[in-house]
XYZ file of C-alpha atoms in Angstrom:
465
model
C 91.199 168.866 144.568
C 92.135 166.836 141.309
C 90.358 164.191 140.146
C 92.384 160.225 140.171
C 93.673 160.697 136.824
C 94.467 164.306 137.425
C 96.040 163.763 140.166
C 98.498 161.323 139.139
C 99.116 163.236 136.133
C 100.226 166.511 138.059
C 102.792 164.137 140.759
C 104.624 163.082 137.478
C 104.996 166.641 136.399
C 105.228 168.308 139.794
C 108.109 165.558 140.563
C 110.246 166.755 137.723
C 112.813 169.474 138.634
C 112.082 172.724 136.345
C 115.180 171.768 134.307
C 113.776 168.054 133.420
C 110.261 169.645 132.487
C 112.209 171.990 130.333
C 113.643 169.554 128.559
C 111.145 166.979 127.732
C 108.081 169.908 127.358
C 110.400 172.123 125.530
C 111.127 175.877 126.608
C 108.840 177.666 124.841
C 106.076 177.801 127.235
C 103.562 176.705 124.907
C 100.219 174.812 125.908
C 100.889 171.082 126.062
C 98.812 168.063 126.258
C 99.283 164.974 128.184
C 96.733 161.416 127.803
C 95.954 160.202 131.299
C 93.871 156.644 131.226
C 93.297 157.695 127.290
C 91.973 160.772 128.300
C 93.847 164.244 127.446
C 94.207 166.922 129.562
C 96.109 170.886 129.083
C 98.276 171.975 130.823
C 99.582 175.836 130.749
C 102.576 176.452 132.819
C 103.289 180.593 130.947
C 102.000 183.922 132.762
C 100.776 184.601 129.332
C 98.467 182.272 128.901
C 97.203 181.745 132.383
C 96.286 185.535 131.536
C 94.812 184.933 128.436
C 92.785 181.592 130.235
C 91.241 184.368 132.680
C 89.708 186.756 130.073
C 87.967 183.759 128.591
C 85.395 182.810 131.723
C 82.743 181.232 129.539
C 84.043 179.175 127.189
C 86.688 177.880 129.997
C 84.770 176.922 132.708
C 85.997 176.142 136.138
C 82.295 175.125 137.921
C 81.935 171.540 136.309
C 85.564 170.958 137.931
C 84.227 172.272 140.854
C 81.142 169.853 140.929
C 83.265 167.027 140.763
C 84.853 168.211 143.822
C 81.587 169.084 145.638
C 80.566 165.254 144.666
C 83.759 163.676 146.595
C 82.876 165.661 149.143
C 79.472 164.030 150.116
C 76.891 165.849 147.993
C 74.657 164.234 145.933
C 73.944 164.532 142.096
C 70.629 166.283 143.149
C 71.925 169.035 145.296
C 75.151 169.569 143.125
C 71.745 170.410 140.264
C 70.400 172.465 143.119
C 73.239 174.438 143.652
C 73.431 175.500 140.036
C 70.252 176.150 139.492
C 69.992 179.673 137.701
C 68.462 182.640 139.791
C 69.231 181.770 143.162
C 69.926 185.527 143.337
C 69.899 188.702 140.744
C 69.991 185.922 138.095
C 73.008 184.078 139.197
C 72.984 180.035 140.721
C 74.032 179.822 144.560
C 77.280 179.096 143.784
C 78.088 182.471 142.445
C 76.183 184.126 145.080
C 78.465 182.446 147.260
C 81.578 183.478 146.032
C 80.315 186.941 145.828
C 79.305 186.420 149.636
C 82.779 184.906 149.906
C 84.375 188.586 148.940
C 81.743 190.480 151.302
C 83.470 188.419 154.569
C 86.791 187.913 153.843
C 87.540 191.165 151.239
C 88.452 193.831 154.243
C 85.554 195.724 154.976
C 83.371 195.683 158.052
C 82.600 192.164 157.976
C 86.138 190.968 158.102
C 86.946 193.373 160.570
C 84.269 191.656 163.015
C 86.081 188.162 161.802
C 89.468 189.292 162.405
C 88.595 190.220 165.580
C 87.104 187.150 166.977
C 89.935 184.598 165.213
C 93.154 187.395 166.421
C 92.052 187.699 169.350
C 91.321 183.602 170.454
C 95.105 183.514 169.030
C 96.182 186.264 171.375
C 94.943 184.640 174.643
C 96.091 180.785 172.930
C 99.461 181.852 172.723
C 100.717 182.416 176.259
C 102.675 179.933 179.022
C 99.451 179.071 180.718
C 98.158 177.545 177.583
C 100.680 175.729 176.151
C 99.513 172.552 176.511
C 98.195 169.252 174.837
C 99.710 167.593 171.569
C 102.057 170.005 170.891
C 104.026 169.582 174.356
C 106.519 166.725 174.156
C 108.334 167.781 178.038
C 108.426 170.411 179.857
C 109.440 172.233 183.506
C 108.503 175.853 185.331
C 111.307 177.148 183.200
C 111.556 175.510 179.920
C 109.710 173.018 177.878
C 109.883 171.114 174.569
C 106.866 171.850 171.754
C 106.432 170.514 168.418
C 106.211 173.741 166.090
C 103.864 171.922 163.732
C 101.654 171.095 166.103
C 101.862 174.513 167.976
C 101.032 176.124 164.604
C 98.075 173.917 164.081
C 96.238 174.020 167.235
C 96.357 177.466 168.157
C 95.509 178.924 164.915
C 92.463 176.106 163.306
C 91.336 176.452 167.076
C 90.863 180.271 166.840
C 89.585 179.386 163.284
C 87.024 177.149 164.896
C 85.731 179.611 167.362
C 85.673 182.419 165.060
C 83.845 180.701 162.838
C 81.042 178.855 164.554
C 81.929 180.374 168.260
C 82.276 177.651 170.862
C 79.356 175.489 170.285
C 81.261 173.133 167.622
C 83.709 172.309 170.629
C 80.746 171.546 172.428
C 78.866 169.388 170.300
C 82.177 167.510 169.041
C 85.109 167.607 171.707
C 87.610 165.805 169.033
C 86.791 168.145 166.501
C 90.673 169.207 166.059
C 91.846 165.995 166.166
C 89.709 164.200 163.807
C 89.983 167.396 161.817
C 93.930 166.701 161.446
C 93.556 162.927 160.860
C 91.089 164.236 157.829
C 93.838 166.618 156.592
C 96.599 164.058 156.751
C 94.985 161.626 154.611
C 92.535 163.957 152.826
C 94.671 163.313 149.432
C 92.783 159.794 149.509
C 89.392 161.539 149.058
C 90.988 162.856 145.717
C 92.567 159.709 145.172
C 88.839 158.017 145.125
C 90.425 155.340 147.514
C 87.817 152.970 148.890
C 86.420 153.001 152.234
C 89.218 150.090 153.282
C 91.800 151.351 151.960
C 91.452 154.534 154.081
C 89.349 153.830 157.238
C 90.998 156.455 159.162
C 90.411 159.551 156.128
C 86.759 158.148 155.668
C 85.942 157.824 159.757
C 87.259 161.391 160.845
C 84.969 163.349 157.920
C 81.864 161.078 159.098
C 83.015 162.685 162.465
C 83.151 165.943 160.853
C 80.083 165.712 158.741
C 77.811 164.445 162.460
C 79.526 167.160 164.383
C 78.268 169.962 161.782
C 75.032 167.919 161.648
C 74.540 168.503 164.962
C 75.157 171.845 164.986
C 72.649 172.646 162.325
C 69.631 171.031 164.650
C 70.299 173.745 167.229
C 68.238 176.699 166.704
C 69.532 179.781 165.091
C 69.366 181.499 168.252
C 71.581 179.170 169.781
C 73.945 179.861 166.941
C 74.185 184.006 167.521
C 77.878 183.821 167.502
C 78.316 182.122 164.596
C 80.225 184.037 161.473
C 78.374 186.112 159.078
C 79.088 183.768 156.027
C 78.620 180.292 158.472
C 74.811 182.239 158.465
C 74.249 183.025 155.020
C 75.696 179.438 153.430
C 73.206 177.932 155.208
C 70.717 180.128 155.002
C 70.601 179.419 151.307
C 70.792 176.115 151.686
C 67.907 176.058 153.250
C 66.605 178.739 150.954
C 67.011 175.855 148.345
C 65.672 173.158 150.569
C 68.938 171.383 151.108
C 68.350 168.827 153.458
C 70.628 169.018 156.954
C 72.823 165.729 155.930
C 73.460 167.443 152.430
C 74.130 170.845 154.248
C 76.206 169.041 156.719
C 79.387 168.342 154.182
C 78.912 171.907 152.341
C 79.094 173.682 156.099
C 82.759 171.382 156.851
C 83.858 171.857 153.001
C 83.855 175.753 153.902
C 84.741 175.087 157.497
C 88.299 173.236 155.666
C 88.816 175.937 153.457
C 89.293 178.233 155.880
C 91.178 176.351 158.498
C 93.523 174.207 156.403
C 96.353 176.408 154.467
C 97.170 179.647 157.525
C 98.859 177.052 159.967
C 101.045 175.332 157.744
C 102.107 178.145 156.065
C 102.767 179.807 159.629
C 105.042 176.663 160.516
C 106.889 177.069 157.132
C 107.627 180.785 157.762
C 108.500 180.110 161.626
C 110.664 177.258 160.553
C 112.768 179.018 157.808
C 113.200 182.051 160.420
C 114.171 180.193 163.194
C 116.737 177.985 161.008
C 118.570 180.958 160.127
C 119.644 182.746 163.384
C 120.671 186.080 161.882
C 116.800 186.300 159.910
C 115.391 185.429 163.254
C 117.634 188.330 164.928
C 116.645 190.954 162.561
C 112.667 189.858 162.309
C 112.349 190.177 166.385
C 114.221 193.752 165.921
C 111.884 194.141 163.053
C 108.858 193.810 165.193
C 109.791 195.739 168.424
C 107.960 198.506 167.001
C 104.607 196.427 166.886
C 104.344 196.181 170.787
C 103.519 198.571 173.128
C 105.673 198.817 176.710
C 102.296 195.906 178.061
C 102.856 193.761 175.187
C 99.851 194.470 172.866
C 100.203 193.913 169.206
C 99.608 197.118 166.591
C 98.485 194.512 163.925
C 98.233 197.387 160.900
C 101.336 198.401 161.894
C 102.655 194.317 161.698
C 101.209 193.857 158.162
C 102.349 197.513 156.507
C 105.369 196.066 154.721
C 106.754 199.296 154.765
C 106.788 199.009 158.770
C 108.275 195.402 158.848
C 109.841 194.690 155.235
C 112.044 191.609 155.742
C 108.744 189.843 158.015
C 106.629 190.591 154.690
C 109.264 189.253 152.467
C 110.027 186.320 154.041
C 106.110 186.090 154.334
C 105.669 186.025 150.104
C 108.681 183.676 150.164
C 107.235 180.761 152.700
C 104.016 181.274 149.816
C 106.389 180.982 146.566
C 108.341 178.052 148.393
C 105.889 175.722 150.405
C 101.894 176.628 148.057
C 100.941 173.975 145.540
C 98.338 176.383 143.482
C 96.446 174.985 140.864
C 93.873 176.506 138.696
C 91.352 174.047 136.830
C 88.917 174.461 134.165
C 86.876 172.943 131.959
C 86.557 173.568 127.734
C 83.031 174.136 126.959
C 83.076 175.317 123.867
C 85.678 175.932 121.565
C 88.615 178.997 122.049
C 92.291 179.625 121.049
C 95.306 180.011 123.616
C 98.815 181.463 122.721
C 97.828 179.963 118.760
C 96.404 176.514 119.635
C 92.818 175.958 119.292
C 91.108 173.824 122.554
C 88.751 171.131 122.027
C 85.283 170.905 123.498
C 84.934 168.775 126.815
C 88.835 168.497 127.784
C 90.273 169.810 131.162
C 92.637 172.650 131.402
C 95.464 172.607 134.160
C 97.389 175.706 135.101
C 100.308 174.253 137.819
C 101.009 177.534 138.974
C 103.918 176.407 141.335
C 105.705 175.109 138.145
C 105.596 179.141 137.477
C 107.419 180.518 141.033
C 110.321 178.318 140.096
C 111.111 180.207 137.061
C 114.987 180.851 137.096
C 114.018 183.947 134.525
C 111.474 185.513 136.975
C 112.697 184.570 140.238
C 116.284 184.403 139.805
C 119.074 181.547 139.332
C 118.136 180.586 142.831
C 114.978 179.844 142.174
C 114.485 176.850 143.927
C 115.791 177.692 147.224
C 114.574 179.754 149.686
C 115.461 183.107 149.918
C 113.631 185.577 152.164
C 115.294 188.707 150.906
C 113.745 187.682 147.375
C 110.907 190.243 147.848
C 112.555 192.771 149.602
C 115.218 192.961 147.006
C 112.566 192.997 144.042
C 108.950 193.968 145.421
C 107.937 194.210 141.975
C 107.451 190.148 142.229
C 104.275 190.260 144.585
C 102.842 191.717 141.591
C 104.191 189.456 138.737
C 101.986 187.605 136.838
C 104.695 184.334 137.618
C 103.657 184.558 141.255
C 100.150 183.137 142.059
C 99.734 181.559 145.531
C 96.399 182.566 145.654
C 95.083 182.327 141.897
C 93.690 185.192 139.977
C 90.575 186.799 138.467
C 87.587 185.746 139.164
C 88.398 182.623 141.156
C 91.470 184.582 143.397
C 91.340 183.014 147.117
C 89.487 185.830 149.036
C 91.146 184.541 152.469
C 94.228 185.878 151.471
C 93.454 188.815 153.719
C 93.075 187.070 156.924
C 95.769 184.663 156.329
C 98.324 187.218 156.004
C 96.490 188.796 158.964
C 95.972 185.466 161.319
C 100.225 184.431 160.182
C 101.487 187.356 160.407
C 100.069 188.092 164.184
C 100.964 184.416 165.421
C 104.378 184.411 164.127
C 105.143 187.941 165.682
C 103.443 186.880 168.928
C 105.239 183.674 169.292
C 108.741 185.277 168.991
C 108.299 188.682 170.961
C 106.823 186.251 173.773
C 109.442 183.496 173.824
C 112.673 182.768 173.887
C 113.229 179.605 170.938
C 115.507 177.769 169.966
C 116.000 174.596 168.173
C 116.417 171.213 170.515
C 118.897 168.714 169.554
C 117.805 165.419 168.468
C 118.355 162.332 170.485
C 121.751 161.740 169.623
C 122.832 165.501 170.757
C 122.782 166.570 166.959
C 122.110 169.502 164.778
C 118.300 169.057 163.708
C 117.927 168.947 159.756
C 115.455 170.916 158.356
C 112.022 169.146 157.897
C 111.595 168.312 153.999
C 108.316 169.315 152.098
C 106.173 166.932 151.300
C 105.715 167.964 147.286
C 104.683 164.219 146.200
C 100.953 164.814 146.602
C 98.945 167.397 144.824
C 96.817 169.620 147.864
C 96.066 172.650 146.324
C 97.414 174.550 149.224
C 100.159 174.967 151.144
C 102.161 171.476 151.603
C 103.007 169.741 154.842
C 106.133 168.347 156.096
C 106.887 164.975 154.908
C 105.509 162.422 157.782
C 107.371 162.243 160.866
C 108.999 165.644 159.963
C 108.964 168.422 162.111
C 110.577 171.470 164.332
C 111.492 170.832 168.124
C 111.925 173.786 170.084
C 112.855 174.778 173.482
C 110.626 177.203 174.873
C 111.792 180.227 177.430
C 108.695 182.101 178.713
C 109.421 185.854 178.849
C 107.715 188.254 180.727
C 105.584 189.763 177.823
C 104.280 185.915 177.719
């Protein structure tokens, strides 16, 4: 999450079509510079050098970016210290520990396994007639009813992400938790922003909610908290380790509860929307996916996420990622070190906009900037290319990208091989447009739809459902 002067810096060059940023950067990819409030910042927008940025971990740091966000996010100069102390484990500060505990849950292995589990299967009973209820049902009869998608998307899966994380004792302790959770994503661009308390009641009020709710939840006793996640454990068991005290550990515990719950549902409402907008995709993904189900309806999930098995589901999959993720990559120049010929000075900021990179017309085709979910089917060589980073790279590469393929993959295959959808006409007995992204805010993840945007569907229930 970019700082104010970051931020504003990246919605100037993030509004610019690739052509206009061609022509007033110049098209040789070079590293440029751009003075923000008299302050000048990098910004690399070539594979090359975001390569080249990666092999250079000391001298271009990304932790005293990352301290700046841990200090919007409620935690004190102190702690931040705390948290960086060296040796909090075989010589590294907790932060590092974390990220290597970070790999241990979500890296498959056993420990995502037990995850997986827990979250697929709360998505699995969530998505089924009986259950469709609450924000995301507008109407509805026995026989057919009318659901936001968006909605849909959100509730089922940062519910399962909830319980799967901290079992059902958060819903417990904090009934609104979802809600206020979604009036905190909404606005949370304000918290980057540095906006003032009045100037963004709503943003401020729902993380206080947060913040208490995981307060709360710390005071119970640990064996209280048995079903909790592995890594919900450990974080705060080094916090504590550290002598963090509960309000500090409060924030950190809904910082990591965020990061796992805010990118999967959007991203699932992206890929449902762009399949279910183009009726001959949707035909062949459902004929795609028969396969996947046995003759009582249960899901072969390794057979879902072989891309071999279901090609066009996987390629639309790294399309929705290349279309609707806002990437970014940030570090810091401690000392001095030389990029594609220019030397960096001492105490600047580095940007790497990787989205500026999966528009690429010479990577990604003359169609670049539309959608196309054949893209990756047609050249799987692009998951690999050093032009496509949804999830970062090197040392600081997202590891939930293993359980969001998993937790998208499974909802978006469940929702269509148990209903029958279909878009509903809009009040006037129209066509429904297609919802627009919301690209004017930097989020670091995948975007939203632009406010008051969304999908309608009718629902059919079908007898797998």
């Amino acid at each position: 999450m970019p700082q104010t002067w970051e931020a504003w810096s990246i919605v100037n060059l993030m509004q610019m079509t690739n052509e206009q940023r061609r022509h007033y950067f110049g098209n040789s990819g070079e590293p440029f510079s751009v003075t923000i409030m008299g302050e000048p910042i990098y910004i690399l927008t070539s594979p090359e050098d975001v390569v080249a940025v990666y092999k250079l971990p000391k001298p271009l740091d990304p932790n005293p970016v990352v301290q700046e966000i841990l200090r919007d996010f409620g935690l004190t100069k102190q702690t931040v210290k705390k948290i960086y102390s060296d040796n909090f484990r075989n010589g590294k500060h907790y932060m590092d520990a974390s990220h290597d505990d970070f790999k241990l849950q979500f890296h498959p292995g056993e420990k995502l396994t037990l995850l997986e589990q827990t979250l697929l299967g709360h998505i699995d009973k969530s998505l089924t007639w009986q259950n469709m209820s609450g924000r995301m049902l507008i109407s509805g009869s026995k026989k057919e009813r009318t659901v936001s998608l968006y909605k849909w998307c959100a509730e089922v899966i940062v519910d399962a992400g909830t319980r799967a994380l901290v079992g059902d004792l958060l819903h417990n302790i904090a009934p609104d938790i979802l809600p206020q959770f979604f009036i905190f994503e909404e606005e949370s661009w304000k918290l980057a922003f540095q906006y003032p308390v009045f100037a963004a009641k709503n943003m401020y009020s729902a993380k206080q909610y947060c913040d208490k709710a995981f307060c709360e939840y710390l005071r119970l006793p640990k064996e209280k908290r048995a079903h909790e996640s592995w890594i919900m454990g450990t974080i705060n068991a080094g916090l504590e380790t550290l002598k963090i005290e509960q309000l500090q550990r409060a924030p950190t515990m809904f910082s990591v509860y965020r990061l796992v719950n805010t990118n999967a549902y959007k991203l699932a409402f992206w890929l449902l929307t762009y399949i279910i907008y183009d009726s001959a995709i949707l035909h062949s993904v459902r004929k795609e996916i028969e396969p996947a189900f046995n003759d009582v309806g249960s899901l072969n999930l390794e057979y879902l996420i072989d891309s071999s098995s279901c090609p066009l589901l996987a390629a639309a999959y790294e399309e929705t990622l290349r279309c609707t993720n806002w990437p970014m990559g940030y570090r810091k120049v401690v000392s001095p070190c030389i990029i594609n010929g220019r030397t960096l000075r001492t105490g600047r900021k580095l940007l790497m906009p990787y989205r500026i990179m999966h528009f690429d017309p010479d990577v990604f085709g003359a169609d670049a900037a539309q959608f196309n979910p054949r893209r990756f089917l047609h050249d799987k060589k692009l998951v690999k290319s050093t032009s496509f980073r949804p999830f970062g790279g090197a040392a600081n590469h997202c590891p939930g990208r293993f359980l969001a393929r998993r937790e998208v993959l499974m909802f978006t295959a469940l929702l269509l091989n148990r209903f029958d959808i279909s878009l509903a006409a809009t009040e006037g007995g129209q066509e429904p447009t297609m919802p627009r992204l919301d690209d004017t805010l930097p989020t670091g993840g995948i975007l939203g739809p632009v406010a008051g945007d969304d999908v309608v569907v009718k629902v059919k229930r079908l007898s797998k459902s």
